Each structure stands twice: as C-alpha cells, then as structure tokens.
Tab-separated table of C-alpha atoms and ligand atoms in Angstrom:
chain	number	residue	atom	x	y	z
A	1	MET	CA	5.728	40.301	-5.622
A	2	LEU	CA	2.347	39.612	-7.196
A	3	ILE	CA	-0.270	37.112	-6.071
A	4	ASP	CA	-2.315	35.152	-8.578
A	5	VAL	CA	-5.295	34.466	-6.313
A	6	HIS	CA	-6.931	31.942	-8.625
A	7	ALA	CA	-5.441	29.345	-10.977
A	8	HIS	CA	-5.982	25.705	-11.946
A	9	LEU	CA	-2.496	24.343	-12.439
A	10	ASP	CA	-3.696	20.852	-11.557
A	11	TYR	CA	-5.536	20.663	-14.899
A	12	PRO	CA	-4.178	18.370	-17.634
A	13	GLN	CA	-3.318	21.399	-19.810
A	14	PHE	CA	-0.224	21.704	-17.596
A	15	ASP	CA	0.795	18.045	-17.439
A	16	ALA	CA	3.545	18.424	-20.036
A	17	ASP	CA	5.346	21.435	-18.561
A	18	ARG	CA	4.000	22.225	-15.082
A	19	ASP	CA	7.465	22.633	-13.571
A	20	ALA	CA	8.399	25.236	-16.179
A	21	VAL	CA	5.125	27.150	-15.693
A	22	VAL	CA	5.611	27.328	-11.925
A	23	GLU	CA	9.277	28.280	-12.385
A	24	ARG	CA	8.394	31.123	-14.775
A	25	ALA	CA	6.039	32.510	-12.131
A	26	ASN	CA	8.605	32.025	-9.391
A	27	ALA	CA	11.300	33.824	-11.383
A	28	GLU	CA	9.022	36.884	-11.587
A	29	GLY	CA	8.022	36.760	-7.924
A	30	VAL	CA	4.489	35.538	-8.604
A	31	ILE	CA	2.811	33.520	-5.863
A	32	ILE	CA	0.097	31.142	-7.030
A	33	ILE	CA	-3.089	30.185	-5.229
A	34	ASN	CA	-4.449	27.057	-6.836
A	35	SER	CA	-8.153	26.351	-6.698
A	36	GLY	CA	-8.628	22.581	-6.330
A	37	LEU	CA	-12.117	21.372	-7.169
A	38	GLY	CA	-13.806	18.119	-6.236
A	39	THR	CA	-12.024	15.071	-4.827
A	40	THR	CA	-9.628	14.693	-7.779
A	41	GLY	CA	-8.752	18.392	-7.986
A	42	ILE	CA	-8.359	18.627	-4.215
A	43	ARG	CA	-5.876	15.736	-4.088
A	44	LYS	CA	-3.876	17.058	-7.031
A	45	THR	CA	-3.814	20.581	-5.603
A	46	LEU	CA	-2.544	19.353	-2.236
A	47	GLU	CA	0.287	17.579	-4.093
A	48	LEU	CA	1.183	20.838	-5.845
A	49	THR	CA	1.432	22.710	-2.551
A	50	GLU	CA	3.802	20.011	-1.248
A	51	LYS	CA	5.930	20.159	-4.351
A	52	TYR	CA	6.227	23.913	-4.976
A	53	ASP	CA	7.073	26.600	-2.450
A	54	ASN	CA	5.207	29.357	-4.301
A	55	VAL	CA	1.917	27.425	-4.637
A	56	TYR	CA	-0.875	27.644	-2.033
A	57	ALA	CA	-4.309	26.040	-2.028
A	58	THR	CA	-7.947	26.900	-1.726
A	59	LEU	CA	-10.258	23.894	-1.972
A	60	GLY	CA	-13.860	23.681	-3.101
A	61	ILE	CA	-16.161	22.260	-5.726
A	62	THR	CA	-17.793	23.549	-8.866
A	63	PRO	CA	-21.395	24.700	-8.230
A	64	THR	CA	-22.501	22.542	-11.164
A	65	GLU	CA	-21.566	19.393	-9.240
A	66	PHE	CA	-24.757	17.929	-7.775
A	67	GLY	CA	-23.518	14.480	-6.752
A	68	GLU	CA	-24.046	14.236	-3.009
A	69	LYS	CA	-21.332	11.640	-2.476
A	70	GLU	CA	-18.799	13.792	-4.303
A	71	ILE	CA	-19.781	16.858	-2.268
A	72	ASP	CA	-19.610	14.922	1.023
A	73	ALA	CA	-16.222	13.455	0.127
A	74	SER	CA	-14.865	16.857	-0.880
A	75	ILE	CA	-15.972	18.422	2.405
A	76	GLU	CA	-14.340	15.585	4.319
A	77	LEU	CA	-11.061	16.067	2.417
A	78	ILE	CA	-11.114	19.793	3.096
A	79	ARG	CA	-11.645	19.199	6.829
A	80	ASP	CA	-8.841	16.632	6.930
A	81	ASN	CA	-6.435	19.054	5.273
A	82	ARG	CA	-7.428	22.203	7.117
A	83	GLU	CA	-3.862	23.021	8.112
A	84	LYS	CA	-2.544	22.794	4.565
A	85	ILE	CA	-4.873	25.299	2.927
A	86	ILE	CA	-5.598	29.013	3.062
A	87	GLY	CA	-9.220	29.220	1.908
A	88	ILE	CA	-12.435	27.507	0.791
A	89	GLY	CA	-13.301	27.765	-2.881
A	90	GLU	CA	-14.165	28.216	-5.447
A	91	VAL	CA	-17.750	27.562	-4.442
A	92	GLY	CA	-20.898	29.507	-5.268
A	93	LEU	CA	-23.678	29.753	-7.825
A	94	ASP	CA	-23.668	29.209	-11.581
A	95	TYR	CA	-26.799	30.289	-13.452
A	96	TYR	CA	-25.090	30.252	-16.828
A	97	TRP	CA	-24.916	26.448	-16.993
A	98	VAL	CA	-27.817	25.796	-14.632
A	99	LYS	CA	-31.131	27.182	-15.896
A	100	ASP	CA	-33.562	24.917	-14.053
A	101	GLU	CA	-35.126	26.623	-10.998
A	102	GLU	CA	-35.124	23.506	-8.853
A	103	LYS	CA	-31.459	22.889	-9.591
A	104	ARG	CA	-30.622	26.506	-8.825
A	105	ARG	CA	-32.247	26.067	-5.412
A	106	GLN	CA	-30.107	22.972	-4.925
A	107	GLU	CA	-27.004	24.995	-5.829
A	108	ALA	CA	-27.875	27.418	-3.033
A	109	VAL	CA	-28.317	24.545	-0.566
A	110	ASN	CA	-24.920	23.100	-1.534
A	111	PHE	CA	-23.310	26.536	-1.365
A	112	GLN	CA	-24.658	26.934	2.160
A	113	ARG	CA	-22.750	23.835	3.260
A	114	PHE	CA	-19.477	25.447	2.142
A	115	ILE	CA	-20.296	28.752	3.803
A	116	GLU	CA	-20.791	26.818	7.039
A	117	LEU	CA	-17.569	24.912	6.428
A	118	SER	CA	-15.669	28.168	6.019
A	119	GLN	CA	-17.125	29.422	9.300
A	120	GLU	CA	-16.348	26.158	11.077
A	121	LEU	CA	-12.741	26.059	9.816
A	122	HIS	CA	-12.169	29.837	10.010
A	123	LEU	CA	-11.106	30.018	6.385
A	124	PRO	CA	-12.105	32.747	3.916
A	125	LEU	CA	-14.399	32.054	0.966
A	126	VAL	CA	-13.464	32.295	-2.714
A	127	ILE	CA	-16.602	32.693	-4.771
A	128	HIS	CA	-17.553	31.504	-8.230
A	129	SER	CA	-20.597	33.327	-9.544
A	130	ARG	CA	-21.767	33.252	-13.111
A	131	ASP	CA	-24.888	35.223	-14.049
A	132	ALA	CA	-25.913	34.918	-10.386
A	133	GLU	CA	-24.382	38.023	-8.815
A	134	GLU	CA	-27.579	39.368	-7.276
A	135	ASP	CA	-28.542	36.172	-5.433
A	136	LEU	CA	-24.950	35.554	-4.521
A	137	LEU	CA	-24.398	38.938	-2.912
A	138	LYS	CA	-27.704	38.618	-1.074
A	139	ILE	CA	-26.653	35.298	0.461
A	140	LEU	CA	-23.270	36.677	1.518
A	141	LYS	CA	-24.995	39.630	3.122
A	142	GLU	CA	-27.409	37.400	5.045
A	143	GLU	CA	-24.451	35.342	6.237
A	144	ASN	CA	-22.510	38.482	7.127
A	145	THR	CA	-19.579	37.012	5.203
A	146	ARG	CA	-16.938	38.917	3.264
A	147	ALA	CA	-15.564	36.994	0.335
A	148	LEU	CA	-13.235	37.119	-2.624
A	149	LEU	CA	-15.315	37.300	-5.793
A	150	HIS	CA	-13.329	35.413	-8.406
A	151	CYS	CA	-13.613	36.627	-11.995
A	152	PHE	CA	-16.383	39.071	-11.146
A	153	GLY	CA	-19.001	38.978	-13.912
A	154	GLY	CA	-21.348	41.752	-12.824
A	155	ASP	CA	-21.317	45.325	-14.041
A	156	ALA	CA	-19.325	48.251	-12.668
A	157	ASN	CA	-22.081	49.368	-10.271
A	158	GLN	CA	-22.485	45.896	-8.796
A	159	ALA	CA	-18.724	45.608	-8.428
A	160	ALA	CA	-18.444	48.957	-6.669
A	161	SER	CA	-21.243	48.169	-4.242
A	162	ALA	CA	-19.825	44.681	-3.553
A	163	ALA	CA	-16.490	46.337	-2.782
A	164	ALA	CA	-18.248	48.818	-0.498
A	165	GLU	CA	-19.742	45.842	1.373
A	166	GLY	CA	-16.230	44.580	2.049
A	167	HIS	CA	-15.740	41.975	-0.675
A	168	LEU	CA	-12.585	41.692	-2.740
A	169	ILE	CA	-13.062	41.909	-6.496
A	170	SER	CA	-10.706	39.709	-8.495
A	171	ILE	CA	-9.700	40.814	-11.985
A	172	PRO	CA	-8.657	38.091	-14.438
A	173	ALA	CA	-6.017	38.194	-17.166
A	174	ASN	CA	-8.516	38.663	-19.997
A	175	LEU	CA	-8.899	42.238	-18.746
A	176	GLN	CA	-6.863	43.171	-21.836
A	177	ASN	CA	-9.764	42.347	-24.149
A	178	SER	CA	-12.832	42.722	-21.948
A	179	LYS	CA	-14.679	46.040	-21.752
A	180	GLN	CA	-16.729	44.684	-18.826
A	181	LYS	CA	-13.596	43.793	-16.836
A	182	GLN	CA	-12.028	47.164	-17.654
A	183	SER	CA	-15.062	49.057	-16.377
A	184	VAL	CA	-15.081	46.917	-13.218
A	185	ALA	CA	-11.361	47.606	-12.664
A	186	LYS	CA	-11.998	51.299	-13.086
A	187	ALA	CA	-14.978	51.405	-10.705
A	188	VAL	CA	-13.463	49.430	-7.828
A	189	PRO	CA	-10.951	51.173	-5.541
A	190	LEU	CA	-7.437	49.752	-5.471
A	191	ASP	CA	-7.813	48.604	-1.878
A	192	SER	CA	-10.598	46.209	-2.923
A	193	LEU	CA	-8.868	44.661	-5.948
A	194	VAL	CA	-6.915	41.442	-6.322
A	195	LEU	CA	-5.520	39.770	-9.439
A	196	GLU	CA	-5.968	36.315	-10.889
A	197	THR	CA	-5.273	34.441	-14.079
A	198	ASP	CA	-7.806	31.575	-13.800
A	199	SER	CA	-5.164	29.606	-15.734
A	200	PRO	CA	-5.483	27.771	-18.079
A	201	TYR	CA	-8.529	29.911	-18.978
A	202	LEU	CA	-9.073	33.645	-19.627
A	203	SER	CA	-5.741	34.244	-21.333
A	204	PRO	CA	-4.785	37.801	-22.322
A	205	VAL	CA	-4.244	36.352	-25.799
A	206	PRO	CA	-7.489	34.673	-26.906
A	207	LYS	CA	-7.341	30.946	-27.684
A	208	THR	CA	-3.995	30.436	-25.969
A	209	ARG	CA	-3.308	28.743	-22.646
A	210	ASN	CA	-3.070	31.170	-19.768
A	211	GLU	CA	-0.425	30.895	-17.040
A	212	PRO	CA	0.264	32.702	-13.735
A	213	VAL	CA	3.163	34.865	-14.943
A	214	ASN	CA	0.664	36.682	-17.214
A	215	ILE	CA	-0.667	38.399	-14.112
A	216	LYS	CA	2.028	41.020	-14.626
A	217	GLN	CA	0.209	42.198	-17.747
A	218	THR	CA	-3.004	42.526	-15.747
A	219	ALA	CA	-1.255	44.667	-13.141
A	220	LYS	CA	0.172	46.872	-15.909
A	221	LYS	CA	-3.225	47.293	-17.531
A	222	ILE	CA	-4.874	48.219	-14.225
A	223	ALA	CA	-2.156	50.807	-13.621
A	224	GLU	CA	-2.951	52.260	-17.043
A	225	ILE	CA	-6.734	52.248	-16.445
A	226	LYS	CA	-6.407	53.874	-13.045
A	227	GLY	CA	-3.581	56.233	-13.975
A	228	VAL	CA	-1.309	55.025	-11.179
A	229	ASP	CA	2.138	53.399	-11.043
A	230	TYR	CA	2.591	49.691	-11.602
A	231	ALA	CA	4.237	49.537	-8.167
A	232	ALA	CA	1.078	50.911	-6.540
A	233	VAL	CA	-1.035	48.171	-8.140
A	234	GLU	CA	1.498	45.540	-7.150
A	235	ALA	CA	1.640	46.731	-3.541
A	236	ALA	CA	-2.115	47.151	-3.079
A	237	THR	CA	-3.225	43.871	-4.657
A	238	THR	CA	-0.560	41.907	-2.778
A	239	LYS	CA	-1.500	43.530	0.521
A	240	ASN	CA	-5.206	42.887	-0.091
A	241	ALA	CA	-4.610	39.210	-0.877
A	242	LYS	CA	-2.330	38.706	2.117
A	243	ARG	CA	-4.788	40.332	4.468
A	244	PHE	CA	-7.654	38.270	3.096
A	245	PHE	CA	-5.885	34.927	3.192
A	246	ASN	CA	-4.196	35.707	6.437
A	247	LYS	CA	-1.258	33.308	6.177
A	248	ILE	CA	-0.025	33.437	2.692
A	249	LEU	CA	3.685	33.154	3.320
A	250	ARG	CA	5.252	29.997	4.558
A	251	PRO	CA	7.390	30.454	7.663
H	301	ZN	ZN1	-11.697	28.774	-11.331
C-alpha cells in the first residue's frame, strides 16, 4: 500500500476519466488524499470521498485567495464537515505569486486563521509554501505545530532541519527530473518522508497529466537514491502518513 498524500482529482483535468484514474490507483493499492480548495473544491472533494473508498480529504484554501467572504465560507464548510475529513490544507504562504509586502502580511493573517482552525478541530495541517519556507517554518515553530510540508521547495539543509523539528516532508512525482527534490529526498530520513503526486501537476513525464498511480515511480526513485529496498520506502512512507493523519483507514 502507498499513500498519495496530496492530489487534486476534483480538477476538470479529470472530468473525462476520473473513475478510471481512481480505479488505476486502487488496483495498485494506492490510497489518495485529495486536497480540496475553496468552497467549490471543498464541495467537490467531499463528493469524491463519498463516491470512492480509497479517497480521503483534506480541506483548505490557496494562500493567494484574499476574498474574505470566500475564506469565511470555506472555514464554515470545513467546520460543518469535520467528521468527514482527515486534515486541514493545503494552506500556507505563497511568495512566488505574491510579491507585495502588504499582501504577504495578509497571507500570514489568513494562514493564522487556518492554524487556529486546525487546533480547534484537532486536525493536522498540510502546508503549501512557495518561496516562503523561512517565514513558514518560523510561524509553525511559534505555534508549536508539526505539519506536513507539501511539495517542499526549500533546499536540502532546510528540509533536514524541518524534519528534525518534527515536520513531514512530502516528495512529489517530479522527483524524477528535479535535482532539488532529489537532494531533499536524500537529506531527509525515511521516517520523515511521505509521497505525493500533486495530480494533475508535477508529472514524472513533463507536460503530461499526473495521476496518483505514478506515486509508485516516486517510491522506486527514493529507494534508488537512498540505497534501500522499495518495500522499505513503501512501509515507512505509509506508516508516516497514517500516523500523521491518524485515521486514514475507513472502519
Ligand atoms: Zn496542491
């Protein structure tokens, strides 16, 4: 069993063949955690968890969403569906798309609301951080919160010290072609790693649509980088994800 801790199967890229994509993952024992963002993504993601046994949900909002009504409505939806989800996210900071200082401060204020929500609901946080790793890790430290860092964009040293602070580092499927991701995978111990596809993005084959079953290739590549068996990567990443999300298997 492998766990894809971060995918977006609710996106329109999967409208034509979503059943087949989920079935391909299921056939290979891949469990999918779908990240539903904003009111539309949250509703669609909740539908997916009803429909498919191997799909679970984390709910959040993109950090580049500044509309207060949309943020309020998303938080309300998350509260209302507390029992149907396993985490909050992705939420966080994006400095790649947001350059303006004032807006970056607003991102931090919005992020804070989701940190508090995760504490209130006792759900773990899945973090989106783009070019903002330093501020992000500082905030998590101040909040004494351990999180899953989706698609970690920092360097190997940052990744290793984040892992030492108790965070999980998630390695996406484009590991195959990314020197940065390979050095992160090498630097972080197996007991702090989890795997994701970020489908439909970050495909192992550039310019193609990614899908959860591709996570097997990521596990193979990590085994190669670390010089361990595939089974060891499978066991460790699955155990890490289960421990983090706490209730990943339906009764
Ligand atoms: Zn994502």
